[in-house]
Structures are given as C-alpha cells and as structure tokens.
Coordinates of N, CA and C and ligand atoms in Angstrom, one line a residue:
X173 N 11.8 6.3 -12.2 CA 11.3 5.9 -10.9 C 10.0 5.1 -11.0
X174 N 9.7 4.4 -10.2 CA 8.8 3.2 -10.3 C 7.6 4.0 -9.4
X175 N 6.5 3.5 -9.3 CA 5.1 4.2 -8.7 C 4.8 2.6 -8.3
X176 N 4.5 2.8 -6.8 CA 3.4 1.6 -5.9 C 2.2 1.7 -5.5
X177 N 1.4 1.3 -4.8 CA 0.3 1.5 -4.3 C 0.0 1.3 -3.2
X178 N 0.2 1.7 -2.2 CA -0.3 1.1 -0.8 C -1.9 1.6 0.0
X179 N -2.4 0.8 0.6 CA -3.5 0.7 1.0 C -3.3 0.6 2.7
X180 N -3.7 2.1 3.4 CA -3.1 1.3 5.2 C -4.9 1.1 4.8
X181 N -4.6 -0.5 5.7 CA -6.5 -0.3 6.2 C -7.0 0.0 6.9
X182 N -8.6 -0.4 7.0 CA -9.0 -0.3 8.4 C -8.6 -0.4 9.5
X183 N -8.1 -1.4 9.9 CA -7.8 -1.9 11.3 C -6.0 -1.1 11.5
X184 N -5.6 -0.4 10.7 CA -4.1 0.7 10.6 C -5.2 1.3 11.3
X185 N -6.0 2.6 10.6 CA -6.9 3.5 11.2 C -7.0 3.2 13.0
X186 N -7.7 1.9 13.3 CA -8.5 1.9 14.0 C -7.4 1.8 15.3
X187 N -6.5 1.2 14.8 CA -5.0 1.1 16.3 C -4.3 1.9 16.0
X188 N -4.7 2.8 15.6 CA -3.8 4.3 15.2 C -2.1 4.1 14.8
X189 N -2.3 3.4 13.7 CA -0.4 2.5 13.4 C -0.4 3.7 11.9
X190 N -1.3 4.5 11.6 CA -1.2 5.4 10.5 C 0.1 6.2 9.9
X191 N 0.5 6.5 11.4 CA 1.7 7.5 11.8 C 2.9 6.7 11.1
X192 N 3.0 5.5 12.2 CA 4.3 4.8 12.3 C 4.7 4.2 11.0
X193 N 3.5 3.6 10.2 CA 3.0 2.7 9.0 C 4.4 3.8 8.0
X194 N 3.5 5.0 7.8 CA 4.0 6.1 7.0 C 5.4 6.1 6.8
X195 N 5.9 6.0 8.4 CA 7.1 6.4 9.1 C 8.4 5.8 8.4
X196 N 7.5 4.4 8.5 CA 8.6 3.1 8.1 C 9.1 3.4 6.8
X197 N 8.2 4.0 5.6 CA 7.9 3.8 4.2 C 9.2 5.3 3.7
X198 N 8.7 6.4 4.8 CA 9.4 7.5 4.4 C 11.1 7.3 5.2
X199 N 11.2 6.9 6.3 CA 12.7 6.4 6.6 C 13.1 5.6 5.9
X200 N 12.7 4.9 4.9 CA 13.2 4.4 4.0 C 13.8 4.6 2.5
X201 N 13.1 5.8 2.5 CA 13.6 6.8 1.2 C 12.7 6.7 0.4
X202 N 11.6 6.3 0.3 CA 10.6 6.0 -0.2 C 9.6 7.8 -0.3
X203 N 9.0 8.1 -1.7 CA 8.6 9.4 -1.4 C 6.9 9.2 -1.6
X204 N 6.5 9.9 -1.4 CA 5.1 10.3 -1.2 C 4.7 10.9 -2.5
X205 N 4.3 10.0 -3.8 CA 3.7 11.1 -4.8 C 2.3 11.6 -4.6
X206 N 1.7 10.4 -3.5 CA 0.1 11.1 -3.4 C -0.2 10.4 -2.8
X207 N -1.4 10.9 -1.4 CA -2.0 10.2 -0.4 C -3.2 11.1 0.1
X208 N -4.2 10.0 0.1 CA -5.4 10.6 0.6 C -6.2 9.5 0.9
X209 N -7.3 10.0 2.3 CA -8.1 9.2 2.8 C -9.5 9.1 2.0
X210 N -9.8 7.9 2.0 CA -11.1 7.7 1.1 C -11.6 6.1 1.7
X211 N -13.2 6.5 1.7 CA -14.0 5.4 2.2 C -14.2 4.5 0.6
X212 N -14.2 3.4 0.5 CA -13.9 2.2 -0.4 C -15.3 1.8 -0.7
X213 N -15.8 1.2 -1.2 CA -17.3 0.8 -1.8 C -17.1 -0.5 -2.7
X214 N -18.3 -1.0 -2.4 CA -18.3 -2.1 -2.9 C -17.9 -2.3 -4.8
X215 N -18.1 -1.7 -5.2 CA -17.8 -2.0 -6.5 C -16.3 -1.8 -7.1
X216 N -15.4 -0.9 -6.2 CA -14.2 -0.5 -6.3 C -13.1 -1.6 -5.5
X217 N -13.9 -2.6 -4.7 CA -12.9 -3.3 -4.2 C -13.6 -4.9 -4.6
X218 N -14.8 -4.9 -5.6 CA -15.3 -5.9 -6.7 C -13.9 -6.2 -7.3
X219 N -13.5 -5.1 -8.2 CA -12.3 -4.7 -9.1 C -11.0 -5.2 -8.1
X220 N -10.9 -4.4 -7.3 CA -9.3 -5.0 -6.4 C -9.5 -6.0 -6.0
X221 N -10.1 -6.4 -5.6 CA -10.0 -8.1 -5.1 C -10.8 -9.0 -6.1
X222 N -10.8 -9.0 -7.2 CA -11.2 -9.3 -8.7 C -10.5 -11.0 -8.3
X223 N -8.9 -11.0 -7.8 CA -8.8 -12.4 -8.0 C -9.0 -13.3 -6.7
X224 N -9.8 -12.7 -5.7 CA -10.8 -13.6 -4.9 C -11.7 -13.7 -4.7
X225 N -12.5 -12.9 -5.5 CA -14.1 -13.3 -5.6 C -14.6 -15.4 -5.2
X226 N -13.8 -16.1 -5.9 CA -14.6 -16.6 -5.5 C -14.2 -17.8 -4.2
X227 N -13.9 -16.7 -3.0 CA -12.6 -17.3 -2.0 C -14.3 -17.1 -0.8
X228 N -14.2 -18.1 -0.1 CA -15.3 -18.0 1.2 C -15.3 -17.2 1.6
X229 N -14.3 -15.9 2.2 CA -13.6 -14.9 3.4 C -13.9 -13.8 2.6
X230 N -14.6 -13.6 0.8 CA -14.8 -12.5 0.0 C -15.5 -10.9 0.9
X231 N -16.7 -11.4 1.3 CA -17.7 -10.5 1.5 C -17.4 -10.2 2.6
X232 N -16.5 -11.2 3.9 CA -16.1 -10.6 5.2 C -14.9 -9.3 4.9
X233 N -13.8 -10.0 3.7 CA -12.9 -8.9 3.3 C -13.4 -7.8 2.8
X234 N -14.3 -7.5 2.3 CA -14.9 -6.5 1.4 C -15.4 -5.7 3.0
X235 N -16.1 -5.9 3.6 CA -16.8 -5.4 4.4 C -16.1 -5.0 5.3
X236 N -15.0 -5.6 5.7 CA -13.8 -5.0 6.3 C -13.1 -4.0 6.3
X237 N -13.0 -3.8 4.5 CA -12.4 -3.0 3.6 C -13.7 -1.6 3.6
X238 N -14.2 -2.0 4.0 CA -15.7 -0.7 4.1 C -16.0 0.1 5.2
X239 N -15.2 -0.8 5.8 CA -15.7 -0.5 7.5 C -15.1 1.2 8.0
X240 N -14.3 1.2 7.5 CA -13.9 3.0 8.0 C -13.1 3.6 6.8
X241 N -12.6 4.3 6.7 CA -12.1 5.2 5.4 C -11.0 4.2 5.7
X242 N -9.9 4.5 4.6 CA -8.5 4.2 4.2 C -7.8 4.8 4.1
X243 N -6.5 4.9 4.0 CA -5.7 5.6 3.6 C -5.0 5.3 2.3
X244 N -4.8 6.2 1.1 CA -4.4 5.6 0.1 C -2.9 6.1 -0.8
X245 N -1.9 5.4 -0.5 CA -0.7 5.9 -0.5 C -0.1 5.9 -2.3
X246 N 0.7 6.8 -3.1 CA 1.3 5.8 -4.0 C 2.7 6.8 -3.7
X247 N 3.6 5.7 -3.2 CA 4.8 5.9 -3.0 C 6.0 5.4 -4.5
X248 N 7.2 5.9 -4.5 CA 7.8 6.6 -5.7 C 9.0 5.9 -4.9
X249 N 10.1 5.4 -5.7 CA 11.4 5.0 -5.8 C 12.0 4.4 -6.6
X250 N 13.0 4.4 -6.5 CA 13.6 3.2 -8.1 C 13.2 1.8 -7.4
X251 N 12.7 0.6 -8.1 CA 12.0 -0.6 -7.8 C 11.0 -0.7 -6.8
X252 N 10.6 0.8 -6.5 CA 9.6 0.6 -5.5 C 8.6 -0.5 -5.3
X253 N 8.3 -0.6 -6.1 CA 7.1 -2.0 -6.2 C 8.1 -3.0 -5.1
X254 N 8.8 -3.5 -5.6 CA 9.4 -4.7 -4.8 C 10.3 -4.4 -3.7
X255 N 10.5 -3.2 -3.2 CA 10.6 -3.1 -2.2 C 9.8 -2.5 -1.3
X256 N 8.9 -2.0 -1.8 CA 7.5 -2.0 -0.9 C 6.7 -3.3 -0.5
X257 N 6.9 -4.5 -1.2 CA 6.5 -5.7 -1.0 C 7.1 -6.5 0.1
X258 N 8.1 -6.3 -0.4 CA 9.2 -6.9 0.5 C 9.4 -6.6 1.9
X259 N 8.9 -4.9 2.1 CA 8.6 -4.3 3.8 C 7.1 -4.9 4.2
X260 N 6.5 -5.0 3.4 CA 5.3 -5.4 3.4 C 4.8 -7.0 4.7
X261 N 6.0 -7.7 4.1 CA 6.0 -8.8 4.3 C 5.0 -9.9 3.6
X262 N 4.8 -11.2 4.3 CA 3.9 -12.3 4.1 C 2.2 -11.9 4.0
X263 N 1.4 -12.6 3.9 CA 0.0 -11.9 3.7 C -0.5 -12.2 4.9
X264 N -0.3 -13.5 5.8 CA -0.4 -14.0 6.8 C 0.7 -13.3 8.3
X265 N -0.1 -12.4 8.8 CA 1.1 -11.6 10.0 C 1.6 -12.9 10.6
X266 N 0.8 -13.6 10.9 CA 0.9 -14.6 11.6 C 2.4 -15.7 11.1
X267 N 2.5 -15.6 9.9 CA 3.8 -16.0 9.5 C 4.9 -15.3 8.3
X268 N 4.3 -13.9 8.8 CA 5.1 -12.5 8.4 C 6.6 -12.7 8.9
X269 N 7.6 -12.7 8.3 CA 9.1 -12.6 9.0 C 8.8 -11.2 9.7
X270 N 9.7 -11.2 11.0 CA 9.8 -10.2 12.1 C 10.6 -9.0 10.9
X271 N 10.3 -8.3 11.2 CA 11.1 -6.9 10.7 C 10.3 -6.1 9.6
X272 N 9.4 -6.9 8.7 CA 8.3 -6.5 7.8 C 7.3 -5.9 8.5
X273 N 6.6 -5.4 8.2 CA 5.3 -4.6 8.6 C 3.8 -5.5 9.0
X274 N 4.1 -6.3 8.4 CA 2.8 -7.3 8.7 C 3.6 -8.1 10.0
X275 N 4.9 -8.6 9.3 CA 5.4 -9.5 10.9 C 5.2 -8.9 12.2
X276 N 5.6 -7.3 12.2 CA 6.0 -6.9 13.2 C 4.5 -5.9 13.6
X277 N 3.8 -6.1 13.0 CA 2.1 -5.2 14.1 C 1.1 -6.2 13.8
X278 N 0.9 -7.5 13.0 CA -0.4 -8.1 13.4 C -0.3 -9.5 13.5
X279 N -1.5 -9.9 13.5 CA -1.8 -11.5 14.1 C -2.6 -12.4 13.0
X280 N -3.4 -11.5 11.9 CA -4.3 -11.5 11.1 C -4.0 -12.0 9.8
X281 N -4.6 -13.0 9.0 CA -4.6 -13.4 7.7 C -5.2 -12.1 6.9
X282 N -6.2 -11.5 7.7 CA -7.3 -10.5 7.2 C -6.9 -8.9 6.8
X283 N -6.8 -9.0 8.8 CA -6.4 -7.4 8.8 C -4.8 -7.3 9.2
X284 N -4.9 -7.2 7.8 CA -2.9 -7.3 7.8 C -2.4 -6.1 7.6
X285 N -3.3 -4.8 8.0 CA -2.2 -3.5 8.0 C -2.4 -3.2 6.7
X286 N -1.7 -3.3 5.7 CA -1.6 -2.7 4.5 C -1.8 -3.7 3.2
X287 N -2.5 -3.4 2.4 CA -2.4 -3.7 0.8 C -1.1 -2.9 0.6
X288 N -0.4 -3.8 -0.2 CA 0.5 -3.2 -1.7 C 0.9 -3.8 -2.7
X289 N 0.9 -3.1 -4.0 CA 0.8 -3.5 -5.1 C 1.9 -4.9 -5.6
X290 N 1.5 -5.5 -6.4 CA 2.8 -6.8 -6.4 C 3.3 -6.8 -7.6
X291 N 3.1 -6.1 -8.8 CA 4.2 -6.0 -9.6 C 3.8 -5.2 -10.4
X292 N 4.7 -4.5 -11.4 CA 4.8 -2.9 -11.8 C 3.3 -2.8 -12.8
X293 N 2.7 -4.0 -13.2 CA 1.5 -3.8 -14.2 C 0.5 -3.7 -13.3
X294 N 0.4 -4.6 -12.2 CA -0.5 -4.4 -11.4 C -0.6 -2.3 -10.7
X295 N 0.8 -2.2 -10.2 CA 0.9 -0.6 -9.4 C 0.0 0.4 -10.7
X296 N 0.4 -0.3 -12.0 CA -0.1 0.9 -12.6 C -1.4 1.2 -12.7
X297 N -2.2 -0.2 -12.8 CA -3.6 0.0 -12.4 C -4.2 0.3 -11.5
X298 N -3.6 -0.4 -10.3 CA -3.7 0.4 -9.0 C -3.8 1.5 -8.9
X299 N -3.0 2.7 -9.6 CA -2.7 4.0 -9.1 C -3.7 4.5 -9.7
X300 N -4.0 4.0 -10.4 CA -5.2 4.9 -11.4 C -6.4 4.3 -11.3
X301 N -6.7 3.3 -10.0 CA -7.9 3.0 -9.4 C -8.2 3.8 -8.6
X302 N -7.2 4.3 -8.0 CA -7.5 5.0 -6.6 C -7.1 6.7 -6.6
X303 N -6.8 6.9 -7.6 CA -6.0 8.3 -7.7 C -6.5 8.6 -9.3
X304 N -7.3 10.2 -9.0 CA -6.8 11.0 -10.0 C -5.4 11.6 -10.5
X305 N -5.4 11.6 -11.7 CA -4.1 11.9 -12.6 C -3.2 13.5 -11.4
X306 N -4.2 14.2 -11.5 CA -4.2 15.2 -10.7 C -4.0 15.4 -9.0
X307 N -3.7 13.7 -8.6 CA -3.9 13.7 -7.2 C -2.2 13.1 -7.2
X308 N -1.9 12.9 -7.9 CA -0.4 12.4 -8.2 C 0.4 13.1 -8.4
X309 N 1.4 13.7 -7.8 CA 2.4 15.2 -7.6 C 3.8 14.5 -8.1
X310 N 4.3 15.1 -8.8 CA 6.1 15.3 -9.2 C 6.6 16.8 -9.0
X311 N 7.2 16.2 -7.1 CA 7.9 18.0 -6.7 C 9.2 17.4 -6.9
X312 N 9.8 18.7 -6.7 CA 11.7 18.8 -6.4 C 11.6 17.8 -5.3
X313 N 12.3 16.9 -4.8 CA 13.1 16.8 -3.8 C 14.6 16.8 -3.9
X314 N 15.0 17.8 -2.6 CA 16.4 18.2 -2.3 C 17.5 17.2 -2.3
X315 N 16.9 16.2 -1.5 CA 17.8 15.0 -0.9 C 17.9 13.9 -1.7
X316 N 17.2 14.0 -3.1 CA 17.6 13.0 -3.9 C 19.1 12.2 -4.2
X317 N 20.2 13.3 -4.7 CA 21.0 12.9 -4.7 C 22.1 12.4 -3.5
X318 N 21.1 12.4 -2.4 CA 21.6 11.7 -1.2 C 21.1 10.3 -1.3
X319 N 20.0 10.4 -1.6 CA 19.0 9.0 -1.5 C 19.5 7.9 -2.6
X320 N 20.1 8.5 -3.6 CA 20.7 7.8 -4.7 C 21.9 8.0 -5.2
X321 N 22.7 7.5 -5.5 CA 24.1 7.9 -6.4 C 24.0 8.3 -7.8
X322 N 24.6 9.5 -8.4 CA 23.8 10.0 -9.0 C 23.9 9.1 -10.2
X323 N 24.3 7.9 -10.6 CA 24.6 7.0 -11.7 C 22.9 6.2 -11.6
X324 N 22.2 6.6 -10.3 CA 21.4 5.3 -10.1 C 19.7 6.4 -10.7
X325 N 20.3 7.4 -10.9 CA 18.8 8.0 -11.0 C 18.1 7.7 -12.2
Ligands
LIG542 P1 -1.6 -9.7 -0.4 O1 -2.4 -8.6 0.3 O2 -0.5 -10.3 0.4 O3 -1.2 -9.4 -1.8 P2 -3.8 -11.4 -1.6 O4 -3.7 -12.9 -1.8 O5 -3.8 -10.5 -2.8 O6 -2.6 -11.0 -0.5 O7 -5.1 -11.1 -0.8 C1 -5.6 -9.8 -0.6 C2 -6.1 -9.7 0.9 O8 -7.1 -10.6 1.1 C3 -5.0 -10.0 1.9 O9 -4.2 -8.9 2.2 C4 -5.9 -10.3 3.1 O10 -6.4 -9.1 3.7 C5 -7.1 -11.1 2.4 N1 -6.8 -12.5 2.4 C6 -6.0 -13.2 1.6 N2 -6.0 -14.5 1.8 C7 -6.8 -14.7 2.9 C8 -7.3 -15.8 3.7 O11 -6.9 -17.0 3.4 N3 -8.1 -15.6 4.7 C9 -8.6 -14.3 5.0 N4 -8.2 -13.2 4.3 C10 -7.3 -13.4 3.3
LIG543 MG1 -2.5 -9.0 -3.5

C-alpha cells in the first residue's frame, strides 16, 4: 500500500471545508494512517516549499501557511499518491477541472484547499516531515476486502 501526504490549509480551516475535504478522501476508499492538527513555522515550510523559494508569492505563501494551524493527513491505498493528486486537481482552482477538490471549492492560485504529495519519493519525505514514526497507525480494517479484490492487495 502506498502512503500520501495531504495538507488541508488554512483557508479549508477557515471556511470550515475540514469535514467535507476528509469526506471526499474517505468515500473514496482512501484510509486514514495519521492525522493531526499542527501550526507550521517558518523553517518547516523553508524545507516544503524548498522548490519555490525563489518565486515572488514565497513569503506571502509561507505566511499564509502560518496563518492558523493545519491539518495534516497521510492517507493509505494502493497508488495513493496519484490518486490523491488526481482528486486534488490543477494548482490553479481557477483552472482546476470541476469534479477535483481544488475545481470544485476555490478561486485561488494560493489558497487552494489542500497540498498533496506528487510522487511516491516526494510522499515519503513528506510523511516523515510532518509525522512522527509513532503518529503513523497500521489497524485492521474490516472492509478491505471489499475495497479491493483480493488479487489486488
Ligand atoms: P501544487 O500544490 O499543485 O503541487 P506547487 O507548484 O508545488 O503546486 O506549489 C505549491 C503551492 O504554492 C501551491 O499549492 C500554491 O498554494 C502556491 N503556488 C504555486 N504557484 C503559485 C503562483 O503562481 N501564485 C501563487 N501561489 C502559487
Ligand atoms: Mg507541489
């Protein structure tokens, strides 16, 4: 099973989309290995956003990214990574296809709802930027063999 990383941001928090955000990810069969809220700091989103430092919109994103706690997801499924991307949508809501998560709740280049990871080398550092080893759970779930055929596990 593959491990992602999702990020709801501030502006999820602040229009209370926390719920629905979740909602999308888990009606999708997608599982919950670990989630918790935590406020971001500057030197922790130096590192995550490492490949736009030197982009104009840096220090407005960062500060954005500071502005209220987060929520910090790492969701579990087979190809998770790219199908977490792919709900994800475009980076730009504004030219997000309708049905994705960015298309279908914002307007924003910025505050686009969620970070998530974009490919499995990236998720892995991700998960272990944001999460202790220990904050990362492997339970039973019941409904696996519904969620999958059992050839696919
Ligand atoms: P992604 O989140 O779709 O992977 P990245 O290029 O990795 O996109 O950028 C990280 C975040 O930086 C975006 O989600 C968005 O919040 C912000 N960002 C990226 N490009 C722009 C821009 O051109 N203007 C303003 N903010 C941007
Ligand atoms: Mg990115």
């Amino acid at each position: 099973m593959e491990q992602t990383l999702v990020l709801l941001k501030p502006c999820t928090l602040q229009r209370a989309l926390v719920g629905e955000i979740i909602n999308r990810f888990e009606k999708k069969g997608l599982r919950l290995a670990g989630m918790k809220m935590m406020q971001l700091t500057d030197s922790i989103l130096n590192e995550h956003y490492a490949h736009l430092s030197g982009k104009p919109f840096f220090q407005i994103l960062k500060d954005s990214m500071m502005s209220t706690p987060v929520i910090a997801c790492c969701l579990e499924g087979i190809d998770a990574v790219r199908v977490v991307r792919s709900m994800t949508g475009s980076t730009n809501g504004r030219n997000a296809d309708p049905g994705t998560i960015r298309g279908d709740y914002c307007m924003s280049n910025q505050q686009n709802i969620v970070h998530a990871s974009d490919s499995l080398e990236t998720a892995a550092i991700e998960i272990k930027r944001f999460f202790r080893p220990e904050e990362i759970f492997d339970y039973e779930s019941s409904n696996r063999n519904y969620l999958y055929a059992l050839d696919e596990h």
